XYZ file of C-alpha atoms in Angstrom:
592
model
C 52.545 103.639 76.379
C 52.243 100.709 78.614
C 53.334 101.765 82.035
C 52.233 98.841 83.554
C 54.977 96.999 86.275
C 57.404 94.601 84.694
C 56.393 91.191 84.928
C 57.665 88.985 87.570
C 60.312 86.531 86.282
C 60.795 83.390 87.556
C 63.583 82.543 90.350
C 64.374 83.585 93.763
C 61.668 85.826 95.540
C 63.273 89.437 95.774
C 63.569 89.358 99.531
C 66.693 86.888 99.248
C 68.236 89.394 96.884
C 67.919 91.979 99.200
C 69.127 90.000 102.016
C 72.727 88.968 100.448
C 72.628 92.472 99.301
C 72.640 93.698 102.586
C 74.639 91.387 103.697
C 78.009 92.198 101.307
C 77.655 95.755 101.806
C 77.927 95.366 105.575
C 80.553 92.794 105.154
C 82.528 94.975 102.238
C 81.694 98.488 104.047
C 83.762 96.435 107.450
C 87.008 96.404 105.559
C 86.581 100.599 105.378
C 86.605 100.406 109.475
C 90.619 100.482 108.890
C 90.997 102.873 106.296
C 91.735 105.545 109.117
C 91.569 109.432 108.300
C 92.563 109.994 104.731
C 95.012 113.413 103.697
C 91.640 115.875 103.176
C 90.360 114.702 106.643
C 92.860 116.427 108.119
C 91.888 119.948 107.048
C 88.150 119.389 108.534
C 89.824 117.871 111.868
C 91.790 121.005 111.672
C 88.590 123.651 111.141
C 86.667 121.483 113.459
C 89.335 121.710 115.749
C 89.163 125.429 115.606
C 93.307 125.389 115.525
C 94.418 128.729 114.253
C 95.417 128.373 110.762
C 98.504 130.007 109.593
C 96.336 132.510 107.016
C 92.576 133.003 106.747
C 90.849 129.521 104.958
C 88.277 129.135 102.567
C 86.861 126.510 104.483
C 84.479 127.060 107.855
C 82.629 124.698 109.883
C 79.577 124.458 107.711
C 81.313 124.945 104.528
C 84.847 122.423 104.609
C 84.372 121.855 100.839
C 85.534 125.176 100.372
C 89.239 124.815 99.804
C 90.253 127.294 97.433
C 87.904 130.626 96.499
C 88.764 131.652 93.562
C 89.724 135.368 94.859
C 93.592 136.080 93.988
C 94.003 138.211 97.332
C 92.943 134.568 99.573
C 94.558 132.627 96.884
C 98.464 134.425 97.376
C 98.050 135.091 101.221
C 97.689 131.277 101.920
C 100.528 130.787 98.544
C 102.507 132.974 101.230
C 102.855 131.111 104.069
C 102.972 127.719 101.893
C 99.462 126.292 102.398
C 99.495 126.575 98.567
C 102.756 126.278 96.485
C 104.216 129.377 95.037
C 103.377 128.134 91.477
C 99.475 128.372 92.388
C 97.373 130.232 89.915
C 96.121 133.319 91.883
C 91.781 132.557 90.626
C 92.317 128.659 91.355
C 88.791 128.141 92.916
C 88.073 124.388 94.406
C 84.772 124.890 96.345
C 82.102 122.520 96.542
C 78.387 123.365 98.275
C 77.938 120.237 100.617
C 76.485 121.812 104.137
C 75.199 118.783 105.191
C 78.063 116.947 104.206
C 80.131 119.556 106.289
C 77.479 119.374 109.392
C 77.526 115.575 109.197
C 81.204 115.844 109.483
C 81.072 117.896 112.288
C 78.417 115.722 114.294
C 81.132 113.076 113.785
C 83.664 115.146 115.288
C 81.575 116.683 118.440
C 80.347 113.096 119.159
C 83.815 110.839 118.522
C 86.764 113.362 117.757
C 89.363 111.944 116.369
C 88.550 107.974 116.471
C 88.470 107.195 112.981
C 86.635 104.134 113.145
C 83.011 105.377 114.393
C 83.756 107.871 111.435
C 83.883 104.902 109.402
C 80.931 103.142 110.964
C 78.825 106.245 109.934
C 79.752 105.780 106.409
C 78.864 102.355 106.022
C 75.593 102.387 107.719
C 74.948 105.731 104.915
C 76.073 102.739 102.135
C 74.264 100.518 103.440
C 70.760 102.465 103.266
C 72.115 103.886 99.681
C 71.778 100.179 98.896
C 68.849 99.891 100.518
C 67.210 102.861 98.006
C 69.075 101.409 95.108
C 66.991 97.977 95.680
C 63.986 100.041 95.815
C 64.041 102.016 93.162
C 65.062 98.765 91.049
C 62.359 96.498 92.041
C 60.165 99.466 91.073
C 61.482 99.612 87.058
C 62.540 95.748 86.794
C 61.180 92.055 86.753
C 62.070 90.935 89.943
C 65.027 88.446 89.354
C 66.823 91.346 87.158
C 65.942 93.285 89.570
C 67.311 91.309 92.571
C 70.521 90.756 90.993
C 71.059 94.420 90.155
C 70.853 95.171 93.488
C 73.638 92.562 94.547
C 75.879 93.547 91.821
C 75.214 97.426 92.877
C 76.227 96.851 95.978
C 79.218 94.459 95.600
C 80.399 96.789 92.934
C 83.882 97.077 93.248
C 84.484 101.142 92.756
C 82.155 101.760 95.476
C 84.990 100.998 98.068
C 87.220 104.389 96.807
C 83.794 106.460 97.688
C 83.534 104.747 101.575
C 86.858 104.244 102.262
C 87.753 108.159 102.112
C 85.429 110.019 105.023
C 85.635 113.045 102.517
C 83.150 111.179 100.371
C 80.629 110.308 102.738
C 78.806 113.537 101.020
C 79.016 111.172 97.652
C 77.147 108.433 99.135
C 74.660 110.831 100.837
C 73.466 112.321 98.217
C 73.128 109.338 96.421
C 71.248 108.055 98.085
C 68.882 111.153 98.324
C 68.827 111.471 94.592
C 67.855 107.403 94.310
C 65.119 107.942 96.327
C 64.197 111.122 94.173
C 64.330 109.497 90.892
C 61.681 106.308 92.910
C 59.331 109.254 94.370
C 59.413 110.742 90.532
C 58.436 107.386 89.049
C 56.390 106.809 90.948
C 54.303 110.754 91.098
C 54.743 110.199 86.432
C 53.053 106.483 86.867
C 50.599 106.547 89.803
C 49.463 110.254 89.402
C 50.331 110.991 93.245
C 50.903 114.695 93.848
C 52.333 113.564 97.149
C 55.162 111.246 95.748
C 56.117 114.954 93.680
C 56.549 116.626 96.554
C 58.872 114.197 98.356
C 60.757 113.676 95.204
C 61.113 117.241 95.226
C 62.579 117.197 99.020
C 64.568 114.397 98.328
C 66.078 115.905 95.224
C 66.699 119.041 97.327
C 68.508 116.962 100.014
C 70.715 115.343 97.637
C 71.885 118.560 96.421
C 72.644 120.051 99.670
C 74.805 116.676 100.443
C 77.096 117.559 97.077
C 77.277 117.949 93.416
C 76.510 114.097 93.268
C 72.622 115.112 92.590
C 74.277 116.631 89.190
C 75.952 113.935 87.893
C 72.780 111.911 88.605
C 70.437 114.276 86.350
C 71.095 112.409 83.664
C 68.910 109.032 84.948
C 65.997 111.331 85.302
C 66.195 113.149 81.689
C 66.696 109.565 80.520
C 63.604 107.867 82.129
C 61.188 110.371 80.856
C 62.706 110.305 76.991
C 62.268 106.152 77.206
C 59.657 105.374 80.206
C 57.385 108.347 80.936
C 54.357 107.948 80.612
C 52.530 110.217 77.739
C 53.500 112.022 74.812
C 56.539 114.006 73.912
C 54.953 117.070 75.538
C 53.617 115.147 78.682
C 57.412 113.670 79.482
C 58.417 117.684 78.802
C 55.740 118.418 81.359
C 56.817 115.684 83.828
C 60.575 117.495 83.996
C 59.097 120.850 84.664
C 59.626 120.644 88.591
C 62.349 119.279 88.404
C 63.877 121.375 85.691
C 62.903 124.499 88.104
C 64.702 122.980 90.882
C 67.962 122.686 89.239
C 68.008 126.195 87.631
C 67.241 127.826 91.211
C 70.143 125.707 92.474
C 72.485 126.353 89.379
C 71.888 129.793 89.658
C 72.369 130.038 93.872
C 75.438 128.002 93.521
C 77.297 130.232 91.206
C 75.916 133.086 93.189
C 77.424 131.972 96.293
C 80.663 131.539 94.715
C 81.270 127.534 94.326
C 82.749 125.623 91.647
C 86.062 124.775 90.075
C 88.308 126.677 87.829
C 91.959 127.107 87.537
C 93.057 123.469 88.146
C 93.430 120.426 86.095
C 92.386 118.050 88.643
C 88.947 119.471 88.882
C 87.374 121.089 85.728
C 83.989 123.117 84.757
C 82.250 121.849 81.484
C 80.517 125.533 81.302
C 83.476 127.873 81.947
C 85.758 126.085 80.249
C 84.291 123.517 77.573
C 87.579 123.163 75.653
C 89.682 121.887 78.262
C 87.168 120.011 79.637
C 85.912 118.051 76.340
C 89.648 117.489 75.748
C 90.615 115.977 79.331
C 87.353 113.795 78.971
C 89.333 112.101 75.712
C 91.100 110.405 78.590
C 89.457 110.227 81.326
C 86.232 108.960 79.970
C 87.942 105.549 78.407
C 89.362 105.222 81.224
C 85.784 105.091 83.678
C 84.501 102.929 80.642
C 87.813 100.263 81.795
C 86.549 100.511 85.382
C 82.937 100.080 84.372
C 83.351 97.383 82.146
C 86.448 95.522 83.260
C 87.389 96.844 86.764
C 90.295 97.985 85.656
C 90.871 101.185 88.427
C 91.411 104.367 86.093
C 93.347 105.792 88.896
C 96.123 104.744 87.596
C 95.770 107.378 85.090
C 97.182 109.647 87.275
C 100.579 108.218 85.471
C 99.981 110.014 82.360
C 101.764 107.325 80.699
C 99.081 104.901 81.047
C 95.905 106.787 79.662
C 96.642 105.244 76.117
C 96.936 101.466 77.714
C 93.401 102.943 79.469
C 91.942 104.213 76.483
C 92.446 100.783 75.016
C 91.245 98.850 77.742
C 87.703 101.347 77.778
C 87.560 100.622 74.131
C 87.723 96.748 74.376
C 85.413 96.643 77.187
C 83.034 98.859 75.430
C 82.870 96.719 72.598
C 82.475 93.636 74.591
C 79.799 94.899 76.932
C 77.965 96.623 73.682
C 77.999 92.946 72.143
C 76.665 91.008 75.059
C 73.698 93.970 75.534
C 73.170 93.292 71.501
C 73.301 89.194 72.129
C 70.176 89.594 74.891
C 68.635 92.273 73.279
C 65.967 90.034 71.549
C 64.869 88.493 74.869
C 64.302 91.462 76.917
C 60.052 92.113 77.522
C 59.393 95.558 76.266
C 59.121 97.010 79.473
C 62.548 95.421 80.220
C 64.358 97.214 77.154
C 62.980 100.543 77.994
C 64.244 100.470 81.654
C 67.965 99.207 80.050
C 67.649 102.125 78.117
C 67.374 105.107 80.290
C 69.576 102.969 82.942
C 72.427 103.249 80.105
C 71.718 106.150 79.226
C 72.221 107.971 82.355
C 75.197 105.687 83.324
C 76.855 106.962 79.808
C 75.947 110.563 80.223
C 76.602 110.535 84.002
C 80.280 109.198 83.039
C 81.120 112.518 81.125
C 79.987 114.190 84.087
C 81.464 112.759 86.761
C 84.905 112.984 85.039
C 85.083 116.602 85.504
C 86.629 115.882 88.765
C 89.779 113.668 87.445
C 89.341 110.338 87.100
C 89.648 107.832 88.979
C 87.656 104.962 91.197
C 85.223 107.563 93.098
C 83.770 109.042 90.059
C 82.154 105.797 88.904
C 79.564 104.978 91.772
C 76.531 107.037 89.644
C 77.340 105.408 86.319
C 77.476 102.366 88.118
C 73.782 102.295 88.840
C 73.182 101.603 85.168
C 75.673 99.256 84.691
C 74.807 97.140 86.921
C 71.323 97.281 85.775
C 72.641 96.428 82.306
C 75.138 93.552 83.985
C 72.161 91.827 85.692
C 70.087 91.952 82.066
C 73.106 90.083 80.188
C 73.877 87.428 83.254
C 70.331 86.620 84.019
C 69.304 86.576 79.786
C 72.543 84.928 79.346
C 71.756 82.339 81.580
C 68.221 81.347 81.046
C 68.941 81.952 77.045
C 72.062 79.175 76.823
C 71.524 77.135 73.813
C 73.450 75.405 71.718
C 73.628 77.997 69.044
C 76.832 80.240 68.401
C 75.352 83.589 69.322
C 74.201 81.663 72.255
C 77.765 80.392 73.100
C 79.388 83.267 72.823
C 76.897 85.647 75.344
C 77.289 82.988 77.900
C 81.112 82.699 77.577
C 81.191 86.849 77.721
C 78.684 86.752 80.073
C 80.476 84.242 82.330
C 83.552 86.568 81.921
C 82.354 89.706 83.790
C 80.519 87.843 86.205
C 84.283 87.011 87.317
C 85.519 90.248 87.038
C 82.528 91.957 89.073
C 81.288 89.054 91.280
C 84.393 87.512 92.294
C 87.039 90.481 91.889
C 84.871 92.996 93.377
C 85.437 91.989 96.952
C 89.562 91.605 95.965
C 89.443 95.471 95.178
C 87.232 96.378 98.214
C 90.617 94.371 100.061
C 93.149 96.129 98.224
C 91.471 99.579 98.188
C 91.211 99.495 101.967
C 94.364 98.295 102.104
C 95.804 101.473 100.044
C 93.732 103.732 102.066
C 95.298 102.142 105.459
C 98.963 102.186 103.946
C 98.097 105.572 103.247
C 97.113 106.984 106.187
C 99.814 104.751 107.886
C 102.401 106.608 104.930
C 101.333 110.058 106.325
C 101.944 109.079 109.976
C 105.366 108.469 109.373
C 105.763 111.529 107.096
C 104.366 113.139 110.524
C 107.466 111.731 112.472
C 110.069 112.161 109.770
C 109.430 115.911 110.231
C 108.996 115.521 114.068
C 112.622 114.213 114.248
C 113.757 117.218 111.730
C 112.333 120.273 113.250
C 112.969 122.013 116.423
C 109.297 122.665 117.591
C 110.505 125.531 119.946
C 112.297 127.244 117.471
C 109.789 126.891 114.590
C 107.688 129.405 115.419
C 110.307 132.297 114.256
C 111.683 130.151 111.339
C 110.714 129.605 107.367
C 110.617 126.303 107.076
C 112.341 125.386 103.284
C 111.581 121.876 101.840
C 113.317 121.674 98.614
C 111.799 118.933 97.513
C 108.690 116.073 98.256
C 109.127 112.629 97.809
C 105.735 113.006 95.815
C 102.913 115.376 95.389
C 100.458 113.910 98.267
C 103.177 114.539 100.845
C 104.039 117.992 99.611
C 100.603 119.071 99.486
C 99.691 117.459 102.917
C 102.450 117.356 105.038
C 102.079 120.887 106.463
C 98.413 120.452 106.446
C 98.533 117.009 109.316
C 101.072 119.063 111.232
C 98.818 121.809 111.539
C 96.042 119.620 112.191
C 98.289 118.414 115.148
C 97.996 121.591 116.775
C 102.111 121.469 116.146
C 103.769 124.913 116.477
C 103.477 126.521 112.735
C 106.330 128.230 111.215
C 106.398 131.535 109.669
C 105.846 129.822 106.169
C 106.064 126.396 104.738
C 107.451 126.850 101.663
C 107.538 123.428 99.421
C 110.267 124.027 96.569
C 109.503 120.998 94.342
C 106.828 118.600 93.767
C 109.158 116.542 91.038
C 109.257 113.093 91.105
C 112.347 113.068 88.702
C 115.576 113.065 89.989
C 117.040 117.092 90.536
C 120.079 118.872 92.044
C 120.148 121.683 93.602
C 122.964 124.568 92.952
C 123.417 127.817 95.415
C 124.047 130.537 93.227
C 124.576 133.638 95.524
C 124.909 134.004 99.272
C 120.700 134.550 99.313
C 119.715 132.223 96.230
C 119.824 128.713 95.014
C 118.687 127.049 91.669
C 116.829 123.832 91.198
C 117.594 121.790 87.576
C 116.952 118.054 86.147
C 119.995 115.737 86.364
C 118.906 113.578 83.368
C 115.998 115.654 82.156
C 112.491 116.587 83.119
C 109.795 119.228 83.511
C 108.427 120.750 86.647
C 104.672 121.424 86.918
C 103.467 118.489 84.760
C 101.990 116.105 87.524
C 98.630 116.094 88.085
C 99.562 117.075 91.805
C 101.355 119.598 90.560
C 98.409 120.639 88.413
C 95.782 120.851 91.273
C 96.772 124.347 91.713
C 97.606 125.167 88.278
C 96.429 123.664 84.806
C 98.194 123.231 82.101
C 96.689 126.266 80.162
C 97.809 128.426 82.514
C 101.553 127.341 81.822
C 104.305 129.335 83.549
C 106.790 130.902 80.954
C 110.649 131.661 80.987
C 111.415 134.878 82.682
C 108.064 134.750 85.117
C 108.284 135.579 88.604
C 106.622 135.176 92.098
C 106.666 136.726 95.648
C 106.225 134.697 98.578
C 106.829 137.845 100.217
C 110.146 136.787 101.935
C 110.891 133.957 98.776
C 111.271 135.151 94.649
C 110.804 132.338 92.749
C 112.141 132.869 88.601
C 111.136 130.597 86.315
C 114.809 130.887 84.362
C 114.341 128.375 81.599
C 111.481 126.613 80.567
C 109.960 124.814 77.079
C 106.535 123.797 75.943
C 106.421 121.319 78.060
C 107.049 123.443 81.503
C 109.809 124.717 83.321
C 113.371 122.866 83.256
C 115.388 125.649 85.900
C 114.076 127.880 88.555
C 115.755 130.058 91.230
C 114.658 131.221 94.691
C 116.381 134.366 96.429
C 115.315 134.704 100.090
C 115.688 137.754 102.138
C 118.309 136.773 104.030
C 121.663 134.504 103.708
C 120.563 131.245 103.250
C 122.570 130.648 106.753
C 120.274 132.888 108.395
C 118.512 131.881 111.582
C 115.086 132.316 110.043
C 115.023 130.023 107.264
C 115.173 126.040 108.110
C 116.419 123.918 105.579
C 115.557 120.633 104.690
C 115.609 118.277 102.109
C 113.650 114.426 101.555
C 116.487 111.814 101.292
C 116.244 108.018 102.053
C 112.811 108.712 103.207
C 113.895 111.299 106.029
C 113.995 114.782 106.358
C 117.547 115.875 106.950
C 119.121 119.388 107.140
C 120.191 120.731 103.786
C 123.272 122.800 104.491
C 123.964 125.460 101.858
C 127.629 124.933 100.060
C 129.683 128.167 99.766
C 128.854 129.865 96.518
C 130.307 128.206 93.802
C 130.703 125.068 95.449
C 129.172 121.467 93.637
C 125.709 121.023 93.081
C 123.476 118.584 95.266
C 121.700 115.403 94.188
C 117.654 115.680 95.811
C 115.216 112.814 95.768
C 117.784 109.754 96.520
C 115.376 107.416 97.354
């Protein structure tokens, strides 16, 4: 096979590609420097911060990826005292090996503490060396125009902002960029026979996966090159994965050892442990990464499961359209050219599947990405110095000119608008911060249950205890989160110790992906099932297929009783729910 470097194409020299390339992702990463600390952040300020948590955490210093461990006995203590919701399935395991993620994190905090900013400063100059590695790696495998605009497309690409934007994916971007350099080190050992360049791609492969699970989902790219670039025959290519192939069973094997992975939860999912569930969540989530791949359309919004159909349209349609503009260039690609397309596709298709195990959404597409925009820069660049006046022609050029719209000039608008999200988010959980400042009676707290029957919506009642214990604020007894619902409910006391919470115009608890985090859907709660909070019984007293329509909680004590604080969400405050006399009318919860 010819292994030969791609010939040089015509057209700017590749140093001007990498300077603009540079260039936007210093200029993009900037618009993260406002983002502030996103809702995870908090619970590393908080171990960081070495504030006493209310029950032991999963997560340590070197090991804040390690939210939930899987062991029932962790799992119902922290359910307990309302770091997790009573509904939380007991083996719900969400921990992911990043150390140096983790001791990056931490460096950030000893040197800056809590100035979000130089966190965010960090993460851009990480992007903009993953950039840097991206270009490398890409002049390596492509003629040097293709490969120039690859690298600007790469790094303009608009889903990249979700990843730098969030300081709890800096470990995404790190190793990234690792694995990129990897993948150039194990070109590079396969095509210029240097046992040297084997053993760095072996360190940088190894670095990558001690940054996060990122190394994974970029596997596929290296399977992929040897099956359509490496050098040899079939059982030379076999040969070439053999070091590699040893490095990822030692660290498949160590991770599971150590206890890290996902299970239990619909947000995150494991393709081994459970393959049904998995396979069957990727039926919409995977359409949905093709949208944002192909059209920028941000599969986030998936998280409203009402839209994955509208998503699963819009993957299809950009499928087909990118598939047909690949197909219209096809015949002018050199040789060399088609083969790097190939395993570039390849691994951005297989990587896609993967990367969807966590649910989708903008953050999961930065590895496919790598391909894509390998594959974009093929169809502009052929598209361009192909135009003729011929139909097939035409029509590439007119497609082509299409998604160079949609990814060079709407990729900075969703850089703006993501940051802007990410700053109305963390300015969203300030206030939830003061709404419960105003409510609560810090002195008092500390010998009180604190009783929210409902959130406004699943980020706040997930993470509203969790900033106010990153505060250092005074912690009750137990925070103990009623509802998650978004649709409207009432509430009913039903006894001097119990109260009820029902639909007023129909509904189903636990069916929101927030909800979900702590308990998937196959582990649905049934009518008649019950759970101690060890001071709060919670009775699921009617439910469906669907989930739960009625539940009751019975405290301890008379729901006028000192200990237990009261409050519900109403007009975007947190007011004092005062308990009616038994029998008395029902109360309307989440008036907006």
């Amino acid at each position: 096979m010819d292994t030969s470097p791609p010939p040089t194409a015509p057209g700017w020299p590749f140093k001007r590609y990498f300077w603009i390339s540079i260039a936007f992702a210093v200029v993009l990463g900037a618009l993260a420097l406002r983002s502030g600390f996103m809702p995870d952040d908090f619970i590393w300020l908080g171990v960081w911060d070495n504030i006493p948590p209310p029950a032991p955490l999963g997560n340590t210093h070197l090991d804040v990826y390690r939210t939930a461990t899987g062991i029932p006995e962790h799992t119902l203590k922290l359910a307990e005292v309302g770091v997790f919701p009573w509904w939380v399935e007991p083996t719900v395991r969400v921990a992911f090996f990043r150390p140096l993620g983790s001791l990056l994190y931490g460096l950030d905090h000893l040197l800056y503490n809590r100035v979000a900013v130089a966190y965010q400063l960090h993460s851009v100059l990480w992007y903009v060396g993953l950039v840097v590695l991206a270009g490398v790696l890409l002049k390596r495998v492509l003629p040097t125009a293709v490969a120039g605009l690859s690298m600007v497309l790469f790094a303009l690409w608009g889903s990249h902002s979700a990843v730098l934007g969030w300081l709890s994916y800096r470990s995404v971007v790190m190793s990234l960029l690792f694995g990129i350099l990897g993948i150039y080190l194990h070109v590079k050992w396969r095509e210029d026979k240097r046992t040297g360049s084997l053993v760095g791609a072996l360190v940088s492969f190894a670095l990558a996966l001690l940054c996060g699970e990122t190394m994974v989902i970029l596997s596929p790219y290296v399977l992929a090159y040897e099956a359509f670039s490496g050098p040899g025959q079939a059982k030379d290519k076999l040969k070439g994965l053999i070091p590699f192939g040893v490095l990822m069973a030692i660290y498949f094997a160590a991770y599971r050892a150590m206890g890290y992975g996902a299970g239990g939860s619909d947000m995150y999912l494991d393709a081994l442990g459970t393959p049904v569930a998995w396979f069957q969540a990727m039926l919409g989530r995977v359409p949905a990464a093709i949208a944002g791949l192909t059209l920028n359309a941000p599969p986030d919004f998936i998280f409203d499961q009402s839209l994955v159909p509208l998503f699963t349209i819009l993957g299809a349609v950009g499928f087909a359209l990118f598939a047909l503009l690949v197909w219209g260039v096809w015949p002018r690609l050199e040789a060399t050219e088609k083969r790097t397309v190939g395993w570039m596709l390849t691994g951005a298709f297989v990587s896609t599947w993967l990367s969807n195990s966590a649910f989708a959404g903008s953050r999961t597409l930065i590895v496919p990405s790598l391909g894509m925009a390998v594959a974009l820069a093929v169809v502009l660049r052929h598209a361009w110095t192909g135009r003729a006046k011929t139909l097939r022609a035409g029509a590439v050029l007119a497609g082509a000119a299409l998604l160079a719209l949609i990814h060079v000039v709407g990729s900075p608008y969703i850089w703006w608008q993501t940051m802007e999200a990410y700053s109305q988010a963390d300015a969203l959980m300030a206030r939830v911060q003061a709404r419960y400042e105003e409510a609560l009676d810090e002195s008092k707290l500390p010998d009180q249950r604190l009783v929210v029957l409902n959130a406004p919506n699943g980020i706040i009642g997930i993470y509203g205890s969790v900033r106010w214990w990153a505060q250092g604020k005074p912690l009750p007894k137990a925070w103990w989160v009623l509802s998650y619902s978004l649709n409207e409910q009432k509430v009913t006391r039903t006894g001097p110790n119990s109260l009820e919470l029902s639909f007023t115009k129909g509904g189903h608890f636990l069916d929101s992906v927030e909800e979900r985090i702590h308990r998937a859907a196959r582990h649905a709660v049934r009518q008649g099932d019950e759970f101690d909070m060890k001071g709060m019984k919670v009775r699921i007293e009617e439910a469906d297929a669907q989930g739960p329509t009625r539940i009751s909680y019975t405290f301890d004590v008379p729901l006028e009783d000192p200990s237990l604080k009261l409050v519900q969400w109403q007009n975007k405050k947190v007011i004092p729910w005062v308990p009616p006399a038994v029998g008395g009318p029902s109360t309307a919860l989440n008036v907006r």
